[in-house]
Amino acid sequence: MIYGFDFDGTLVESWTAKPLPGVRGRLAALPAGTHTFIATNQAGPVFRAVLGQAKYPSVEDVAQRLTDGLRALDWRPDLLLICVAPPLKHQQDYAWVRAASEAITALNVTIPGLIVRIGRDPTWRKPQPGMLFAAARYYDMRIRSMCYIGDMETDRQAARATGCGYLDAVAWRKGAAT
Ligand SMILES: [Mg+2]
């Protein structure tokens, strides 16, 4: 079985590295040998580059937060998939596409033992299912042996588009069976 997780609002409080209540225990309770991955949209640095607004995170901010969040969770998935593609309405716009390419080059998340893949393919951006299909390919497993856990309607839509299972993060944190 493969368990995939959204990051913000699912494992940590959104835009922080602070674990949400119950998450550490739930992760620690996963059976040994369970495949786990994170699939997260992190286009903040692209907004920052194009709009020039410092309220959006830099690539360094994103890398630091993911690293700190995983450390705080005392857990490491096999695979971290990060999508920096901008929202659909900007995906044909050169400035946004270029900023996404630059974000891929500049975003450096290095955690020993963790495979990191960063993409700007529009099909990767949730609610599109590309990251979840990429995870299934990585494990060479059938999509039906995957369950994705997230907190947003876009997470549910991405999972539904692949045919994998889906569990709401609130229910999961409270102990719903995965
Ligand atoms: Mg989320």
mmCIF file of N, CA and C in Angstrom, residues 19-105:
data_model
loop_
_atom_site.group_PDB
_atom_site.id
_atom_site.type_symbol
_atom_site.label_atom_id
_atom_site.label_comp_id
_atom_site.label_asym_id
_atom_site.label_seq_id
_atom_site.Cartn_x
_atom_site.Cartn_y
_atom_site.Cartn_z
ATOM 1 N N PRO A 19 3.725 20.748 13.197
ATOM 2 C CA PRO A 19 2.840 19.596 12.971
ATOM 3 C C PRO A 19 1.438 19.849 13.523
ATOM 4 N N LEU A 20 0.444 19.399 12.794
ATOM 5 C CA LEU A 20 -0.927 19.460 13.291
ATOM 6 C C LEU A 20 -1.125 18.366 14.336
ATOM 7 N N PRO A 21 -2.037 18.614 15.289
ATOM 8 C CA PRO A 21 -2.249 17.631 16.360
ATOM 9 C C PRO A 21 -2.618 16.258 15.792
ATOM 10 N N GLY A 22 -1.989 15.245 16.317
ATOM 11 C CA GLY A 22 -2.296 13.880 15.922
ATOM 12 C C GLY A 22 -1.444 13.329 14.802
ATOM 13 N N VAL A 23 -0.786 14.218 14.062
ATOM 14 C CA VAL A 23 -0.084 13.752 12.862
ATOM 15 C C VAL A 23 1.107 12.861 13.210
ATOM 16 N N ARG A 24 1.892 13.289 14.165
ATOM 17 C CA ARG A 24 3.086 12.491 14.489
ATOM 18 C C ARG A 24 2.709 11.069 14.882
ATOM 19 N N GLY A 25 1.673 10.966 15.687
ATOM 20 C CA GLY A 25 1.240 9.637 16.127
ATOM 21 C C GLY A 25 0.729 8.780 14.984
ATOM 22 N N ARG A 26 -0.036 9.412 14.100
ATOM 23 C CA ARG A 26 -0.585 8.665 12.967
ATOM 24 C C ARG A 26 0.526 8.194 12.033
ATOM 25 N N LEU A 27 1.508 9.037 11.794
ATOM 26 C CA LEU A 27 2.617 8.636 10.923
ATOM 27 C C LEU A 27 3.425 7.523 11.571
ATOM 28 N N ALA A 28 3.663 7.658 12.878
ATOM 29 C CA ALA A 28 4.458 6.644 13.575
ATOM 30 C C ALA A 28 3.744 5.294 13.584
ATOM 31 N N ALA A 29 2.404 5.328 13.471
ATOM 32 C CA ALA A 29 1.628 4.088 13.527
ATOM 33 C C ALA A 29 1.526 3.389 12.172
ATOM 34 N N LEU A 30 2.023 4.022 11.107
ATOM 35 C CA LEU A 30 1.975 3.346 9.810
ATOM 36 C C LEU A 30 2.820 2.075 9.890
ATOM 37 N N PRO A 31 2.328 0.984 9.312
ATOM 38 C CA PRO A 31 3.100 -0.260 9.394
ATOM 39 C C PRO A 31 4.484 -0.089 8.768
ATOM 40 N N ALA A 32 5.456 -0.759 9.347
ATOM 41 C CA ALA A 32 6.815 -0.711 8.799
ATOM 42 C C ALA A 32 6.777 -1.162 7.346
ATOM 43 N N GLY A 33 7.533 -0.493 6.520
ATOM 44 C CA GLY A 33 7.600 -0.875 5.107
ATOM 45 C C GLY A 33 6.544 -0.220 4.246
ATOM 46 N N THR A 34 5.647 0.567 4.864
ATOM 47 C CA THR A 34 4.642 1.279 4.078
ATOM 48 C C THR A 34 5.329 2.325 3.199
ATOM 49 N N HIS A 35 4.941 2.370 1.935
ATOM 50 C CA HIS A 35 5.451 3.416 1.053
ATOM 51 C C HIS A 35 4.715 4.712 1.337
ATOM 52 N N THR A 36 5.459 5.803 1.457
ATOM 53 C CA THR A 36 4.818 7.095 1.704
ATOM 54 C C THR A 36 5.447 8.183 0.850
ATOM 55 N N PHE A 37 4.614 9.098 0.427
ATOM 56 C CA PHE A 37 5.117 10.249 -0.321
ATOM 57 C C PHE A 37 4.323 11.490 0.054
ATOM 58 N N ILE A 38 4.904 12.638 -0.291
ATOM 59 C CA ILE A 38 4.207 13.925 -0.178
ATOM 60 C C ILE A 38 4.053 14.471 -1.587
ATOM 61 N N ALA A 39 2.878 14.990 -1.894
ATOM 62 C CA ALA A 39 2.650 15.697 -3.160
ATOM 63 C C ALA A 39 2.060 17.054 -2.815
ATOM 64 N N THR A 40 2.822 18.113 -3.078
ATOM 65 C CA THR A 40 2.419 19.443 -2.609
ATOM 66 C C THR A 40 2.584 20.501 -3.687
ATOM 67 N N ASN A 41 1.583 21.342 -3.836
ATOM 68 C CA ASN A 41 1.698 22.531 -4.692
ATOM 69 C C ASN A 41 2.465 23.592 -3.912
ATOM 70 N N GLN A 42 3.521 24.118 -4.494
ATOM 71 C CA GLN A 42 4.290 25.184 -3.817
ATOM 72 C C GLN A 42 4.685 26.229 -4.854
ATOM 73 N N ALA A 43 3.694 26.932 -5.364
ATOM 74 C CA ALA A 43 3.967 27.936 -6.398
ATOM 75 C C ALA A 43 4.256 29.313 -5.808
ATOM 76 N N GLY A 44 4.347 29.417 -4.487
ATOM 77 C CA GLY A 44 4.595 30.710 -3.856
ATOM 78 C C GLY A 44 5.777 31.471 -4.446
ATOM 79 N N PRO A 45 6.934 30.807 -4.638
ATOM 80 C CA PRO A 45 8.084 31.526 -5.210
ATOM 81 C C PRO A 45 7.823 32.061 -6.620
ATOM 82 N N VAL A 46 6.930 31.411 -7.344
ATOM 83 C CA VAL A 46 6.611 31.871 -8.698
ATOM 84 C C VAL A 46 5.755 33.144 -8.612
ATOM 85 N N PHE A 47 4.771 33.149 -7.715
ATOM 86 C CA PHE A 47 4.005 34.381 -7.464
ATOM 87 C C PHE A 47 4.931 35.511 -7.030
ATOM 88 N N ARG A 48 5.868 35.186 -6.146
ATOM 89 C CA ARG A 48 6.791 36.194 -5.629
ATOM 90 C C ARG A 48 7.616 36.806 -6.769
ATOM 91 N N ALA A 49 8.102 35.940 -7.658
ATOM 92 C CA ALA A 49 8.951 36.413 -8.751
ATOM 93 C C ALA A 49 8.159 37.266 -9.735
ATOM 94 N N VAL A 50 6.949 36.824 -10.079
ATOM 95 C CA VAL A 50 6.188 37.522 -11.111
ATOM 96 C C VAL A 50 5.538 38.790 -10.557
ATOM 97 N N LEU A 51 4.965 38.688 -9.371
ATOM 98 C CA LEU A 51 4.234 39.829 -8.814
ATOM 99 C C LEU A 51 5.128 40.756 -7.996
ATOM 100 N N GLY A 52 6.327 40.263 -7.634
ATOM 101 C CA GLY A 52 7.251 41.090 -6.877
ATOM 102 C C GLY A 52 6.760 41.406 -5.482
ATOM 103 N N GLN A 53 6.016 40.486 -4.904
ATOM 104 C CA GLN A 53 5.448 40.732 -3.572
ATOM 105 C C GLN A 53 6.097 39.804 -2.542
ATOM 106 N N ALA A 54 6.687 40.421 -1.519
ATOM 107 C CA ALA A 54 7.446 39.667 -0.523
ATOM 108 C C ALA A 54 6.562 38.857 0.409
ATOM 109 N N LYS A 55 5.226 39.013 0.287
ATOM 110 C CA LYS A 55 4.359 38.185 1.147
ATOM 111 C C LYS A 55 4.396 36.719 0.709
ATOM 112 N N TYR A 56 4.827 36.472 -0.521
ATOM 113 C CA TYR A 56 4.959 35.089 -0.990
ATOM 114 C C TYR A 56 6.333 34.552 -0.602
ATOM 115 N N PRO A 57 6.444 33.257 -0.377
ATOM 116 C CA PRO A 57 7.723 32.690 0.073
ATOM 117 C C PRO A 57 8.756 32.630 -1.059
ATOM 118 N N SER A 58 10.003 32.743 -0.667
ATOM 119 C CA SER A 58 11.104 32.518 -1.600
ATOM 120 C C SER A 58 11.337 31.001 -1.732
ATOM 121 N N VAL A 59 12.153 30.614 -2.688
ATOM 122 C CA VAL A 59 12.498 29.186 -2.782
ATOM 123 C C VAL A 59 13.204 28.720 -1.511
ATOM 124 N N GLU A 60 13.998 29.610 -0.917
ATOM 125 C CA GLU A 60 14.681 29.246 0.326
ATOM 126 C C GLU A 60 13.670 29.021 1.452
ATOM 127 N N ASP A 61 12.654 29.883 1.491
ATOM 128 C CA ASP A 61 11.601 29.708 2.512
ATOM 129 C C ASP A 61 10.918 28.349 2.360
ATOM 130 N N VAL A 62 10.578 28.009 1.131
ATOM 131 C CA VAL A 62 9.876 26.736 0.890
ATOM 132 C C VAL A 62 10.759 25.559 1.288
ATOM 133 N N ALA A 63 12.019 25.602 0.868
ATOM 134 C CA ALA A 63 12.934 24.498 1.199
ATOM 135 C C ALA A 63 13.105 24.367 2.707
ATOM 136 N N GLN A 64 13.255 25.512 3.374
ATOM 137 C CA GLN A 64 13.471 25.481 4.824
ATOM 138 C C GLN A 64 12.243 24.936 5.547
ATOM 139 N N ARG A 65 11.081 25.358 5.085
ATOM 140 C CA ARG A 65 9.837 24.951 5.758
ATOM 141 C C ARG A 65 9.563 23.457 5.591
ATOM 142 N N LEU A 66 9.816 22.964 4.384
ATOM 143 C CA LEU A 66 9.627 21.528 4.165
ATOM 144 C C LEU A 66 10.610 20.728 5.021
ATOM 145 N N THR A 67 11.859 21.187 5.050
ATOM 146 C CA THR A 67 12.889 20.492 5.824
ATOM 147 C C THR A 67 12.555 20.531 7.319
ATOM 148 N N ASP A 68 12.217 21.727 7.801
ATOM 149 C CA ASP A 68 11.889 21.872 9.224
ATOM 150 C C ASP A 68 10.619 21.090 9.579
ATOM 151 N N GLY A 69 9.648 21.107 8.679
ATOM 152 C CA GLY A 69 8.400 20.396 8.936
ATOM 153 C C GLY A 69 8.619 18.898 9.071
ATOM 154 N N LEU A 70 9.424 18.350 8.172
ATOM 155 C CA LEU A 70 9.688 16.906 8.249
ATOM 156 C C LEU A 70 10.473 16.576 9.518
ATOM 157 N N ARG A 71 11.385 17.469 9.890
ATOM 158 C CA ARG A 71 12.147 17.224 11.118
ATOM 159 C C ARG A 71 11.200 17.250 12.319
ATOM 160 N N ALA A 72 10.298 18.216 12.325
ATOM 161 C CA ALA A 72 9.365 18.330 13.453
ATOM 162 C C ALA A 72 8.416 17.129 13.515
ATOM 163 N N LEU A 73 8.126 16.579 12.355
ATOM 164 C CA LEU A 73 7.250 15.401 12.317
ATOM 165 C C LEU A 73 8.010 14.134 12.699
ATOM 166 N N ASP A 74 9.328 14.224 12.733
ATOM 167 C CA ASP A 74 10.181 13.070 13.034
ATOM 168 C C ASP A 74 9.869 11.913 12.087
ATOM 169 N N TRP A 75 9.770 12.266 10.814
ATOM 170 C CA TRP A 75 9.305 11.302 9.814
ATOM 171 C C TRP A 75 9.845 11.719 8.446
ATOM 172 N N ARG A 76 10.102 10.734 7.647
ATOM 173 C CA ARG A 76 10.578 11.031 6.304
ATOM 174 C C ARG A 76 9.886 10.110 5.303
ATOM 175 N N PRO A 77 9.186 10.698 4.326
ATOM 176 C CA PRO A 77 8.593 9.839 3.290
ATOM 177 C C PRO A 77 9.695 9.332 2.356
ATOM 178 N N ASP A 78 9.325 8.464 1.423
ATOM 179 C CA ASP A 78 10.288 8.009 0.405
ATOM 180 C C ASP A 78 10.528 9.096 -0.621
ATOM 181 N N LEU A 79 9.445 9.824 -0.900
ATOM 182 C CA LEU A 79 9.410 10.649 -2.097
ATOM 183 C C LEU A 79 8.706 11.969 -1.785
ATOM 184 N N LEU A 80 9.287 13.056 -2.252
ATOM 185 C CA LEU A 80 8.673 14.381 -2.090
ATOM 186 C C LEU A 80 8.472 14.976 -3.473
ATOM 187 N N LEU A 81 7.215 15.153 -3.850
ATOM 188 C CA LEU A 81 6.867 15.741 -5.144
ATOM 189 C C LEU A 81 6.383 17.163 -4.909
ATOM 190 N N ILE A 82 7.021 18.101 -5.583
ATOM 191 C CA ILE A 82 6.697 19.518 -5.408
ATOM 192 C C ILE A 82 6.308 20.088 -6.769
ATOM 193 N N CYS A 83 5.124 20.671 -6.839
ATOM 194 C CA CYS A 83 4.699 21.311 -8.089
ATOM 195 C C CYS A 83 4.797 22.828 -7.948
ATOM 196 N N VAL A 84 5.563 23.440 -8.852
ATOM 197 C CA VAL A 84 5.675 24.908 -8.848
ATOM 198 C C VAL A 84 4.912 25.533 -10.016
ATOM 199 N N ALA A 85 4.120 24.747 -10.714
ATOM 200 C CA ALA A 85 3.345 25.298 -11.832
ATOM 201 C C ALA A 85 2.389 26.366 -11.324
ATOM 202 N N PRO A 86 2.253 27.471 -12.052
ATOM 203 C CA PRO A 86 1.298 28.497 -11.653
ATOM 204 C C PRO A 86 -0.127 28.028 -11.908
ATOM 205 N N PRO A 87 -1.113 28.774 -11.394
ATOM 206 C CA PRO A 87 -2.513 28.423 -11.651
ATOM 207 C C PRO A 87 -2.803 28.415 -13.151
ATOM 208 N N LEU A 88 -3.841 27.691 -13.496
ATOM 209 C CA LEU A 88 -4.203 27.455 -14.893
ATOM 210 C C LEU A 88 -4.231 28.738 -15.726
ATOM 211 N N LYS A 89 -4.800 29.818 -15.171
ATOM 212 C CA LYS A 89 -4.984 31.034 -15.964
ATOM 213 C C LYS A 89 -3.658 31.679 -16.363
ATOM 214 N N HIS A 90 -2.551 31.285 -15.695
ATOM 215 C CA HIS A 90 -1.251 31.877 -16.016
ATOM 216 C C HIS A 90 -0.334 30.918 -16.780
ATOM 217 N N GLN A 91 -0.836 29.730 -17.075
ATOM 218 C CA GLN A 91 0.078 28.707 -17.581
ATOM 219 C C GLN A 91 0.531 28.915 -19.021
ATOM 220 N N GLN A 92 -0.082 29.850 -19.726
ATOM 221 C CA GLN A 92 0.378 30.167 -21.079
ATOM 222 C C GLN A 92 1.163 31.480 -21.113
ATOM 223 N N ASP A 93 1.368 32.053 -19.948
ATOM 224 C CA ASP A 93 1.989 33.379 -19.869
ATOM 225 C C ASP A 93 3.493 33.215 -19.655
ATOM 226 N N TYR A 94 4.279 33.827 -20.519
ATOM 227 C CA TYR A 94 5.718 33.592 -20.520
ATOM 228 C C TYR A 94 6.370 33.916 -19.180
ATOM 229 N N ALA A 95 5.993 35.030 -18.585
ATOM 230 C CA ALA A 95 6.637 35.420 -17.331
ATOM 231 C C ALA A 95 6.435 34.359 -16.253
ATOM 232 N N TRP A 96 5.225 33.797 -16.218
ATOM 233 C CA TRP A 96 4.929 32.769 -15.202
ATOM 234 C C TRP A 96 5.654 31.467 -15.514
ATOM 235 N N VAL A 97 5.682 31.103 -16.785
ATOM 236 C CA VAL A 97 6.362 29.863 -17.171
ATOM 237 C C VAL A 97 7.855 29.968 -16.867
ATOM 238 N N ARG A 98 8.433 31.135 -17.208
ATOM 239 C CA ARG A 98 9.864 31.334 -16.948
ATOM 240 C C ARG A 98 10.142 31.307 -15.442
ATOM 241 N N ALA A 99 9.281 31.956 -14.669
ATOM 242 C CA ALA A 99 9.489 31.967 -13.214
ATOM 243 C C ALA A 99 9.396 30.557 -12.639
ATOM 244 N N ALA A 100 8.509 29.742 -13.199
ATOM 245 C CA ALA A 100 8.389 28.362 -12.724
ATOM 246 C C ALA A 100 9.661 27.582 -13.050
ATOM 247 N N SER A 101 10.203 27.785 -14.249
ATOM 248 C CA SER A 101 11.456 27.110 -14.621
ATOM 249 C C SER A 101 12.578 27.522 -13.680
ATOM 250 N N GLU A 102 12.629 28.812 -13.374
ATOM 251 C CA GLU A 102 13.687 29.301 -12.487
ATOM 252 C C GLU A 102 13.509 28.744 -11.069
ATOM 253 N N ALA A 103 12.266 28.585 -10.664
ATOM 254 C CA ALA A 103 12.018 28.031 -9.326
ATOM 255 C C ALA A 103 12.513 26.589 -9.243
ATOM 256 N N ILE A 104 12.325 25.839 -10.315
ATOM 257 C CA ILE A 104 12.803 24.450 -10.311
ATOM 258 C C ILE A 104 14.321 24.416 -10.133
ATOM 259 N N THR A 105 15.002 25.306 -10.838
ATOM 260 C CA THR A 105 16.462 25.336 -10.756
ATOM 261 C C THR A 105 16.923 25.754 -9.358
#
